[in-house]
Amino acid sequence: MMETLQKLSKSFELIIFSEGSRDIHHKIMSKIDPENELFSFKLYKEQCYLTDKGVYVKDLRVLNRPFCSTILVDNSTSAFGFQLGNGVPIVP
């Protein structure tokens, strides 16, 4: 996994956008990217939109990047809610 992330970070801007809390993911990210070299930004639950049904949606507009060159890779298709065409579903 680390080798793949390192290769991707050389050609693409990588951003973490998690619906988990900042504290939990800070611990995980300190192991994955201890020097803060792989990811440009880290967004968490606080930047997600909580629907009235209790579902977190990741709104790519907060990134201020062109949608035509932005994808969201996630294991929850509900996370793509605002930008369905940018979603790439994966198996957890």
PDB file of N, CA and C in Angstrom:
ATOM      1  N   MET A   1       0.816  -1.188   0.000  1.00  0.00           N
ATOM      2  CA  MET A   1       0.000   0.000   0.000  1.00  0.00           C
ATOM      3  C   MET A   1       0.863   1.256   0.000  1.00  0.00           C
ATOM      4  N   MET A   2       1.899   1.291   0.799  1.00  0.00           N
ATOM      5  CA  MET A   2       2.750   2.483   0.898  1.00  0.00           C
ATOM      6  C   MET A   2       3.414   2.799  -0.432  1.00  0.00           C
ATOM      7  N   GLU A   3       3.877   1.772  -1.110  1.00  0.00           N
ATOM      8  CA  GLU A   3       4.530   1.983  -2.402  1.00  0.00           C
ATOM      9  C   GLU A   3       3.550   2.591  -3.408  1.00  0.00           C
ATOM     10  N   THR A   4       2.331   2.101  -3.403  1.00  0.00           N
ATOM     11  CA  THR A   4       1.305   2.627  -4.302  1.00  0.00           C
ATOM     12  C   THR A   4       1.011   4.092  -3.989  1.00  0.00           C
ATOM     13  N   LEU A   5       0.840   4.422  -2.719  1.00  0.00           N
ATOM     14  CA  LEU A   5       0.581   5.816  -2.331  1.00  0.00           C
ATOM     15  C   LEU A   5       1.739   6.729  -2.715  1.00  0.00           C
ATOM     16  N   GLN A   6       2.951   6.257  -2.539  1.00  0.00           N
ATOM     17  CA  GLN A   6       4.117   7.070  -2.896  1.00  0.00           C
ATOM     18  C   GLN A   6       4.153   7.333  -4.402  1.00  0.00           C
ATOM     19  N   LYS A   7       3.862   6.317  -5.195  1.00  0.00           N
ATOM     20  CA  LYS A   7       3.839   6.494  -6.651  1.00  0.00           C
ATOM     21  C   LYS A   7       2.720   7.444  -7.066  1.00  0.00           C
ATOM     22  N   LEU A   8       1.549   7.266  -6.504  1.00  0.00           N
ATOM     23  CA  LEU A   8       0.420   8.124  -6.845  1.00  0.00           C
ATOM     24  C   LEU A   8       0.680   9.576  -6.472  1.00  0.00           C
ATOM     25  N   SER A   9       1.321   9.787  -5.330  1.00  0.00           N
ATOM     26  CA  SER A   9       1.554  11.157  -4.856  1.00  0.00           C
ATOM     27  C   SER A   9       2.518  11.924  -5.749  1.00  0.00           C
ATOM     28  N   LYS A  10       3.294  11.219  -6.557  1.00  0.00           N
ATOM     29  CA  LYS A  10       4.210  11.887  -7.482  1.00  0.00           C
ATOM     30  C   LYS A  10       3.479  12.443  -8.716  1.00  0.00           C
ATOM     31  N   SER A  11       2.322  11.858  -9.040  1.00  0.00           N
ATOM     32  CA  SER A  11       1.589  12.264 -10.234  1.00  0.00           C
ATOM     33  C   SER A  11       0.253  12.947  -9.954  1.00  0.00           C
ATOM     34  N   PHE A  12      -0.258  12.763  -8.742  1.00  0.00           N
ATOM     35  CA  PHE A  12      -1.581  13.277  -8.412  1.00  0.00           C
ATOM     36  C   PHE A  12      -1.567  13.957  -7.052  1.00  0.00           C
ATOM     37  N   GLU A  13      -2.500  14.856  -6.862  1.00  0.00           N
ATOM     38  CA  GLU A  13      -2.698  15.437  -5.535  1.00  0.00           C
ATOM     39  C   GLU A  13      -3.598  14.480  -4.759  1.00  0.00           C
ATOM     40  N   LEU A  14      -3.110  13.975  -3.640  1.00  0.00           N
ATOM     41  CA  LEU A  14      -3.880  13.057  -2.814  1.00  0.00           C
ATOM     42  C   LEU A  14      -4.433  13.818  -1.606  1.00  0.00           C
ATOM     43  N   ILE A  15      -5.700  13.580  -1.334  1.00  0.00           N
ATOM     44  CA  ILE A  15      -6.372  14.227  -0.211  1.00  0.00           C
ATOM     45  C   ILE A  15      -7.149  13.163   0.549  1.00  0.00           C
ATOM     46  N   ILE A  16      -7.005  13.137   1.851  1.00  0.00           N
ATOM     47  CA  ILE A  16      -7.793  12.242   2.699  1.00  0.00           C
ATOM     48  C   ILE A  16      -9.092  12.951   3.033  1.00  0.00           C
ATOM     49  N   PHE A  17     -10.216  12.276   2.815  1.00  0.00           N
ATOM     50  CA  PHE A  17     -11.523  12.830   3.161  1.00  0.00           C
ATOM     51  C   PHE A  17     -12.277  11.718   3.860  1.00  0.00           C
ATOM     52  N   SER A  18     -12.254  11.730   5.167  1.00  0.00           N
ATOM     53  CA  SER A  18     -12.800  10.645   5.966  1.00  0.00           C
ATOM     54  C   SER A  18     -14.010  11.115   6.754  1.00  0.00           C
ATOM     55  N   GLU A  19     -14.963  10.218   6.931  1.00  0.00           N
ATOM     56  CA  GLU A  19     -16.094  10.574   7.785  1.00  0.00           C
ATOM     57  C   GLU A  19     -15.821  10.201   9.240  1.00  0.00           C
ATOM     58  N   GLY A  20     -14.609   9.768   9.518  1.00  0.00           N
ATOM     59  CA  GLY A  20     -14.213   9.502  10.896  1.00  0.00           C
ATOM     60  C   GLY A  20     -13.754  10.779  11.584  1.00  0.00           C
ATOM     61  N   SER A  21     -13.595  10.697  12.870  1.00  0.00           N
ATOM     62  CA  SER A  21     -13.180  11.877  13.627  1.00  0.00           C
ATOM     63  C   SER A  21     -11.700  12.175  13.393  1.00  0.00           C
ATOM     64  N   ARG A  22     -11.355  13.419  13.562  1.00  0.00           N
ATOM     65  CA  ARG A  22      -9.984  13.886  13.368  1.00  0.00           C
ATOM     66  C   ARG A  22      -9.014  13.142  14.299  1.00  0.00           C
ATOM     67  N   ASP A  23      -9.401  12.947  15.546  1.00  0.00           N
ATOM     68  CA  ASP A  23      -8.510  12.313  16.522  1.00  0.00           C
ATOM     69  C   ASP A  23      -8.140  10.889  16.141  1.00  0.00           C
ATOM     70  N   ILE A  24      -9.123  10.114  15.734  1.00  0.00           N
ATOM     71  CA  ILE A  24      -8.863   8.717  15.359  1.00  0.00           C
ATOM     72  C   ILE A  24      -7.976   8.654  14.125  1.00  0.00           C
ATOM     73  N   HIS A  25      -8.310   9.437  13.125  1.00  0.00           N
ATOM     74  CA  HIS A  25      -7.549   9.376  11.881  1.00  0.00           C
ATOM     75  C   HIS A  25      -6.180  10.027  11.987  1.00  0.00           C
ATOM     76  N   HIS A  26      -6.015  10.941  12.916  1.00  0.00           N
ATOM     77  CA  HIS A  26      -4.687  11.525  13.133  1.00  0.00           C
ATOM     78  C   HIS A  26      -3.708  10.432  13.571  1.00  0.00           C
ATOM     79  N   LYS A  27      -4.165   9.540  14.422  1.00  0.00           N
ATOM     80  CA  LYS A  27      -3.319   8.430  14.870  1.00  0.00           C
ATOM     81  C   LYS A  27      -2.965   7.500  13.717  1.00  0.00           C
ATOM     82  N   ILE A  28      -3.952   7.206  12.881  1.00  0.00           N
ATOM     83  CA  ILE A  28      -3.713   6.323  11.737  1.00  0.00           C
ATOM     84  C   ILE A  28      -2.801   7.000  10.721  1.00  0.00           C
ATOM     85  N   MET A  29      -3.085   8.256  10.410  1.00  0.00           N
ATOM     86  CA  MET A  29      -2.296   8.977   9.405  1.00  0.00           C
ATOM     87  C   MET A  29      -0.861   9.220   9.861  1.00  0.00           C
ATOM     88  N   SER A  30      -0.637   9.307  11.159  1.00  0.00           N
ATOM     89  CA  SER A  30       0.733   9.486  11.639  1.00  0.00           C
ATOM     90  C   SER A  30       1.582   8.244  11.354  1.00  0.00           C
ATOM     91  N   LYS A  31       0.933   7.118  11.164  1.00  0.00           N
ATOM     92  CA  LYS A  31       1.649   5.884  10.783  1.00  0.00           C
ATOM     93  C   LYS A  31       1.805   5.793   9.266  1.00  0.00           C
ATOM     94  N   ILE A  32       0.780   6.180   8.518  1.00  0.00           N
ATOM     95  CA  ILE A  32       0.811   6.083   7.061  1.00  0.00           C
ATOM     96  C   ILE A  32       1.680   7.171   6.437  1.00  0.00           C
ATOM     97  N   ASP A  33       1.555   8.382   6.949  1.00  0.00           N
ATOM     98  CA  ASP A  33       2.252   9.536   6.364  1.00  0.00           C
ATOM     99  C   ASP A  33       2.881  10.377   7.484  1.00  0.00           C
ATOM    100  N   PRO A  34       3.863   9.833   8.176  1.00  0.00           N
ATOM    101  CA  PRO A  34       4.430  10.531   9.346  1.00  0.00           C
ATOM    102  C   PRO A  34       5.094  11.863   9.015  1.00  0.00           C
ATOM    103  N   GLU A  35       5.596  12.017   7.801  1.00  0.00           N
ATOM    104  CA  GLU A  35       6.275  13.255   7.406  1.00  0.00           C
ATOM    105  C   GLU A  35       5.348  14.224   6.666  1.00  0.00           C
ATOM    106  N   ASN A  36       4.070  13.865   6.567  1.00  0.00           N
ATOM    107  CA  ASN A  36       3.092  14.695   5.844  1.00  0.00           C
ATOM    108  C   ASN A  36       3.548  15.018   4.424  1.00  0.00           C
ATOM    109  N   GLU A  37       4.004  14.007   3.715  1.00  0.00           N
ATOM    110  CA  GLU A  37       4.509  14.185   2.359  1.00  0.00           C
ATOM    111  C   GLU A  37       3.558  13.671   1.283  1.00  0.00           C
ATOM    112  N   LEU A  38       2.640  12.774   1.639  1.00  0.00           N
ATOM    113  CA  LEU A  38       1.807  12.126   0.633  1.00  0.00           C
ATOM    114  C   LEU A  38       0.509  12.870   0.340  1.00  0.00           C
ATOM    115  N   PHE A  39      -0.081  13.474   1.340  1.00  0.00           N
ATOM    116  CA  PHE A  39      -1.414  14.059   1.219  1.00  0.00           C
ATOM    117  C   PHE A  39      -1.363  15.570   1.371  1.00  0.00           C
ATOM    118  N   SER A  40      -2.039  16.265   0.453  1.00  0.00           N
ATOM    119  CA  SER A  40      -2.081  17.730   0.489  1.00  0.00           C
ATOM    120  C   SER A  40      -2.957  18.239   1.619  1.00  0.00           C
ATOM    121  N   PHE A  41      -4.101  17.576   1.807  1.00  0.00           N
ATOM    122  CA  PHE A  41      -5.068  17.969   2.825  1.00  0.00           C
ATOM    123  C   PHE A  41      -5.626  16.739   3.492  1.00  0.00           C
ATOM    124  N   LYS A  42      -6.139  16.943   4.673  1.00  0.00           N
ATOM    125  CA  LYS A  42      -6.841  15.886   5.397  1.00  0.00           C
ATOM    126  C   LYS A  42      -8.152  16.477   5.905  1.00  0.00           C
ATOM    127  N   LEU A  43      -9.250  15.929   5.406  1.00  0.00           N
ATOM    128  CA  LEU A  43     -10.579  16.383   5.795  1.00  0.00           C
ATOM    129  C   LEU A  43     -11.280  15.260   6.544  1.00  0.00           C
ATOM    130  N   TYR A  44     -12.098  15.619   7.514  1.00  0.00           N
ATOM    131  CA  TYR A  44     -12.703  14.626   8.391  1.00  0.00           C
ATOM    132  C   TYR A  44     -14.198  14.861   8.536  1.00  0.00           C
ATOM    133  N   LYS A  45     -14.786  14.163   9.474  1.00  0.00           N
ATOM    134  CA  LYS A  45     -16.221  14.226   9.726  1.00  0.00           C
ATOM    135  C   LYS A  45     -16.728  15.659   9.792  1.00  0.00           C
ATOM    136  N   GLU A  46     -15.940  16.531  10.351  1.00  0.00           N
ATOM    137  CA  GLU A  46     -16.352  17.922  10.512  1.00  0.00           C
ATOM    138  C   GLU A  46     -16.596  18.617   9.161  1.00  0.00           C
ATOM    139  N   GLN A  47     -15.983  18.136   8.094  1.00  0.00           N
ATOM    140  CA  GLN A  47     -16.161  18.726   6.772  1.00  0.00           C
ATOM    141  C   GLN A  47     -17.202  17.983   5.930  1.00  0.00           C
ATOM    142  N   CYS A  48     -17.776  16.924   6.478  1.00  0.00           N
ATOM    143  CA  CYS A  48     -18.825  16.183   5.772  1.00  0.00           C
ATOM    144  C   CYS A  48     -20.180  16.816   6.056  1.00  0.00           C
ATOM    145  N   TYR A  49     -21.125  16.525   5.177  1.00  0.00           N
ATOM    146  CA  TYR A  49     -22.492  16.977   5.350  1.00  0.00           C
ATOM    147  C   TYR A  49     -23.288  15.824   5.950  1.00  0.00           C
ATOM    148  N   LEU A  50     -23.945  16.054   7.073  1.00  0.00           N
ATOM    149  CA  LEU A  50     -24.767  15.039   7.726  1.00  0.00           C
ATOM    150  C   LEU A  50     -26.209  15.210   7.269  1.00  0.00           C
ATOM    151  N   THR A  51     -26.740  14.187   6.601  1.00  0.00           N
ATOM    152  CA  THR A  51     -28.118  14.266   6.120  1.00  0.00           C
ATOM    153  C   THR A  51     -29.082  14.047   7.275  1.00  0.00           C
ATOM    154  N   ASP A  52     -30.354  14.328   7.026  1.00  0.00           N
ATOM    155  CA  ASP A  52     -31.371  14.117   8.059  1.00  0.00           C
ATOM    156  C   ASP A  52     -31.593  12.637   8.362  1.00  0.00           C
ATOM    157  N   LYS A  53     -31.022  11.750   7.544  1.00  0.00           N
ATOM    158  CA  LYS A  53     -31.108  10.308   7.782  1.00  0.00           C
ATOM    159  C   LYS A  53     -29.862   9.763   8.465  1.00  0.00           C
ATOM    160  N   GLY A  54     -28.974  10.657   8.893  1.00  0.00           N
ATOM    161  CA  GLY A  54     -27.771  10.237   9.605  1.00  0.00           C
ATOM    162  C   GLY A  54     -26.654   9.727   8.718  1.00  0.00           C
ATOM    163  N   VAL A  55     -26.689  10.066   7.435  1.00  0.00           N
ATOM    164  CA  VAL A  55     -25.678   9.623   6.472  1.00  0.00           C
ATOM    165  C   VAL A  55     -24.709  10.781   6.215  1.00  0.00           C
ATOM    166  N   TYR A  56     -23.419  10.481   6.233  1.00  0.00           N
ATOM    167  CA  TYR A  56     -22.414  11.495   5.934  1.00  0.00           C
ATOM    168  C   TYR A  56     -22.116  11.513   4.438  1.00  0.00           C
ATOM    169  N   VAL A  57     -22.148  12.715   3.866  1.00  0.00           N
ATOM    170  CA  VAL A  57     -21.860  12.908   2.448  1.00  0.00           C
ATOM    171  C   VAL A  57     -20.634  13.803   2.342  1.00  0.00           C
ATOM    172  N   LYS A  58     -19.732  13.418   1.459  1.00  0.00           N
ATOM    173  CA  LYS A  58     -18.507  14.190   1.240  1.00  0.00           C
ATOM    174  C   LYS A  58     -18.725  15.116   0.053  1.00  0.00           C
ATOM    175  N   ASP A  59     -18.790  16.393   0.319  1.00  0.00           N
ATOM    176  CA  ASP A  59     -19.050  17.386  -0.706  1.00  0.00           C
ATOM    177  C   ASP A  59     -17.721  17.886  -1.270  1.00  0.00           C
ATOM    178  N   LEU A  60     -17.419  17.515  -2.500  1.00  0.00           N
ATOM    179  CA  LEU A  60     -16.139  17.864  -3.112  1.00  0.00           C
ATOM    180  C   LEU A  60     -15.967  19.362  -3.337  1.00  0.00           C
ATOM    181  N   ARG A  61     -17.039  20.135  -3.228  1.00  0.00           N
ATOM    182  CA  ARG A  61     -16.911  21.583  -3.392  1.00  0.00           C
ATOM    183  C   ARG A  61     -15.989  22.200  -2.343  1.00  0.00           C
ATOM    184  N   VAL A  62     -15.850  21.569  -1.178  1.00  0.00           N
ATOM    185  CA  VAL A  62     -14.977  22.124  -0.139  1.00  0.00           C
ATOM    186  C   VAL A  62     -13.509  22.104  -0.565  1.00  0.00           C
ATOM    187  N   LEU A  63     -13.170  21.282  -1.550  1.00  0.00           N
ATOM    188  CA  LEU A  63     -11.785  21.188  -2.022  1.00  0.00           C
ATOM    189  C   LEU A  63     -11.405  22.332  -2.961  1.00  0.00           C
ATOM    190  N   ASN A  64     -12.401  22.955  -3.558  1.00  0.00           N
ATOM    191  CA  ASN A  64     -12.159  24.033  -4.520  1.00  0.00           C
ATOM    192  C   ASN A  64     -11.237  23.568  -5.655  1.00  0.00           C
ATOM    193  N   ARG A  65     -11.546  22.382  -6.171  1.00  0.00           N
ATOM    194  CA  ARG A  65     -10.811  21.797  -7.296  1.00  0.00           C
ATOM    195  C   ARG A  65     -11.804  21.540  -8.421  1.00  0.00           C
ATOM    196  N   PRO A  66     -11.348  21.544  -9.674  1.00  0.00           N
ATOM    197  CA  PRO A  66     -12.269  21.247 -10.781  1.00  0.00           C
ATOM    198  C   PRO A  66     -12.786  19.808 -10.690  1.00  0.00           C
ATOM    199  N   PHE A  67     -14.083  19.658 -10.814  1.00  0.00           N
ATOM    200  CA  PHE A  67     -14.675  18.312 -10.742  1.00  0.00           C
ATOM    201  C   PHE A  67     -14.185  17.414 -11.871  1.00  0.00           C
ATOM    202  N   CYS A  68     -13.842  18.001 -13.006  1.00  0.00           N
ATOM    203  CA  CYS A  68     -13.418  17.198 -14.155  1.00  0.00           C
ATOM    204  C   CYS A  68     -12.103  16.466 -13.902  1.00  0.00           C
ATOM    205  N   SER A  69     -11.378  16.863 -12.883  1.00  0.00           N
ATOM    206  CA  SER A  69     -10.102  16.197 -12.579  1.00  0.00           C
ATOM    207  C   SER A  69     -10.047  15.711 -11.131  1.00  0.00           C
ATOM    208  N   THR A  70     -11.228  15.460 -10.552  1.00  0.00           N
ATOM    209  CA  THR A  70     -11.298  15.035  -9.149  1.00  0.00           C
ATOM    210  C   THR A  70     -12.130  13.771  -9.035  1.00  0.00           C
ATOM    211  N   ILE A  71     -11.616  12.786  -8.299  1.00  0.00           N
ATOM    212  CA  ILE A  71     -12.398  11.588  -8.006  1.00  0.00           C
ATOM    213  C   ILE A  71     -12.435  11.380  -6.497  1.00  0.00           C
ATOM    214  N   LEU A  72     -13.485  10.715  -6.068  1.00  0.00           N
ATOM    215  CA  LEU A  72     -13.642  10.349  -4.669  1.00  0.00           C
ATOM    216  C   LEU A  72     -13.728   8.838  -4.605  1.00  0.00           C
ATOM    217  N   VAL A  73     -12.729   8.208  -4.000  1.00  0.00           N
ATOM    218  CA  VAL A  73     -12.682   6.756  -3.857  1.00  0.00           C
ATOM    219  C   VAL A  73     -13.189   6.436  -2.458  1.00  0.00           C
ATOM    220  N   ASP A  74     -14.253   5.643  -2.378  1.00  0.00           N
ATOM    221  CA  ASP A  74     -14.856   5.377  -1.067  1.00  0.00           C
ATOM    222  C   ASP A  74     -15.571   4.035  -1.087  1.00  0.00           C
ATOM    223  N   ASN A  75     -15.686   3.424   0.080  1.00  0.00           N
ATOM    224  CA  ASN A  75     -16.403   2.157   0.187  1.00  0.00           C
ATOM    225  C   ASN A  75     -17.887   2.371   0.484  1.00  0.00           C
ATOM    226  N   SER A  76     -18.306   3.611   0.620  1.00  0.00           N
ATOM    227  CA  SER A  76     -19.711   3.934   0.863  1.00  0.00           C
ATOM    228  C   SER A  76     -20.210   4.811  -0.281  1.00  0.00           C
ATOM    229  N   THR A  77     -21.084   4.266  -1.106  1.00  0.00           N
ATOM    230  CA  THR A  77     -21.576   5.035  -2.241  1.00  0.00           C
ATOM    231  C   THR A  77     -22.411   6.233  -1.803  1.00  0.00           C
ATOM    232  N   SER A  78     -22.935   6.216  -0.594  1.00  0.00           N
ATOM    233  CA  SER A  78     -23.682   7.378  -0.112  1.00  0.00           C
ATOM    234  C   SER A  78     -22.760   8.586   0.058  1.00  0.00           C
ATOM    235  N   ALA A  79     -21.470   8.359   0.198  1.00  0.00           N
ATOM    236  CA  ALA A  79     -20.508   9.461   0.331  1.00  0.00           C
ATOM    237  C   ALA A  79     -20.442  10.301  -0.932  1.00  0.00           C
ATOM    238  N   PHE A  80     -20.844   9.733  -2.076  1.00  0.00           N
ATOM    239  CA  PHE A  80     -20.787  10.425  -3.364  1.00  0.00           C
ATOM    240  C   PHE A  80     -22.008  11.308  -3.603  1.00  0.00           C
ATOM    241  N   GLY A  81     -22.925  11.361  -2.693  1.00  0.00           N
ATOM    242  CA  GLY A  81     -24.248  11.950  -2.865  1.00  0.00           C
ATOM    243  C   GLY A  81     -24.342  13.229  -3.647  1.00  0.00           C
ATOM    244  N   PHE A  82     -23.442  14.163  -3.448  1.00  0.00           N
ATOM    245  CA  PHE A  82     -23.521  15.448  -4.139  1.00  0.00           C
ATOM    246  C   PHE A  82     -22.837  15.425  -5.502  1.00  0.00           C
ATOM    247  N   GLN A  83     -21.878  14.547  -5.693  1.00  0.00           N
ATOM    248  CA  GLN A  83     -21.152  14.452  -6.954  1.00  0.00           C
ATOM    249  C   GLN A  83     -21.037  12.982  -7.368  1.00  0.00           C
ATOM    250  N   LEU A  84     -22.163  12.395  -7.757  1.00  0.00           N
ATOM    251  CA  LEU A  84     -22.199  10.972  -8.102  1.00  0.00           C
ATOM    252  C   LEU A  84     -21.220  10.604  -9.208  1.00  0.00           C
ATOM    253  N   GLY A  85     -21.060  11.471 -10.171  1.00  0.00           N
ATOM    254  CA  GLY A  85     -20.182  11.185 -11.295  1.00  0.00           C
ATOM    255  C   GLY A  85     -18.699  11.155 -10.936  1.00  0.00           C
ATOM    256  N   ASN A  86     -18.341  11.639  -9.772  1.00  0.00           N
ATOM    257  CA  ASN A  86     -16.943  11.654  -9.344  1.00  0.00           C
ATOM    258  C   ASN A  86     -16.616  10.473  -8.426  1.00  0.00           C
ATOM    259  N   GLY A  87     -17.594   9.665  -8.121  1.00  0.00           N
ATOM    260  CA  GLY A  87     -17.387   8.570  -7.175  1.00  0.00           C
ATOM    261  C   GLY A  87     -16.851   7.307  -7.810  1.00  0.00           C
ATOM    262  N   VAL A  88     -15.894   6.698  -7.129  1.00  0.00           N
ATOM    263  CA  VAL A  88     -15.342   5.400  -7.519  1.00  0.00           C
ATOM    264  C   VAL A  88     -15.523   4.470  -6.330  1.00  0.00           C
ATOM    265  N   PRO A  89     -16.506   3.554  -6.404  1.00  0.00           N
ATOM    266  CA  PRO A  89     -16.741   2.661  -5.272  1.00  0.00           C
ATOM    267  C   PRO A  89     -15.681   1.571  -5.173  1.00  0.00           C
ATOM    268  N   ILE A  90     -15.327   1.247  -3.946  1.00  0.00           N
ATOM    269  CA  ILE A  90     -14.383   0.153  -3.695  1.00  0.00           C
ATOM    270  C   ILE A  90     -14.970  -0.775  -2.634  1.00  0.00           C
ATOM    271  N   VAL A  91     -14.423  -1.966  -2.550  1.00  0.00           N
ATOM    272  CA  VAL A  91     -14.823  -2.935  -1.537  1.00  0.00           C
ATOM    273  C   VAL A  91     -14.095  -2.591  -0.236  1.00  0.00           C
ATOM    274  N   PRO A  92     -14.809  -2.612   0.890  1.00  0.00           N
ATOM    275  CA  PRO A  92     -14.132  -2.277   2.171  1.00  0.00           C
ATOM    276  C   PRO A  92     -12.976  -3.217   2.479  1.00  0.00           C
TER     277      PRO A  92
END
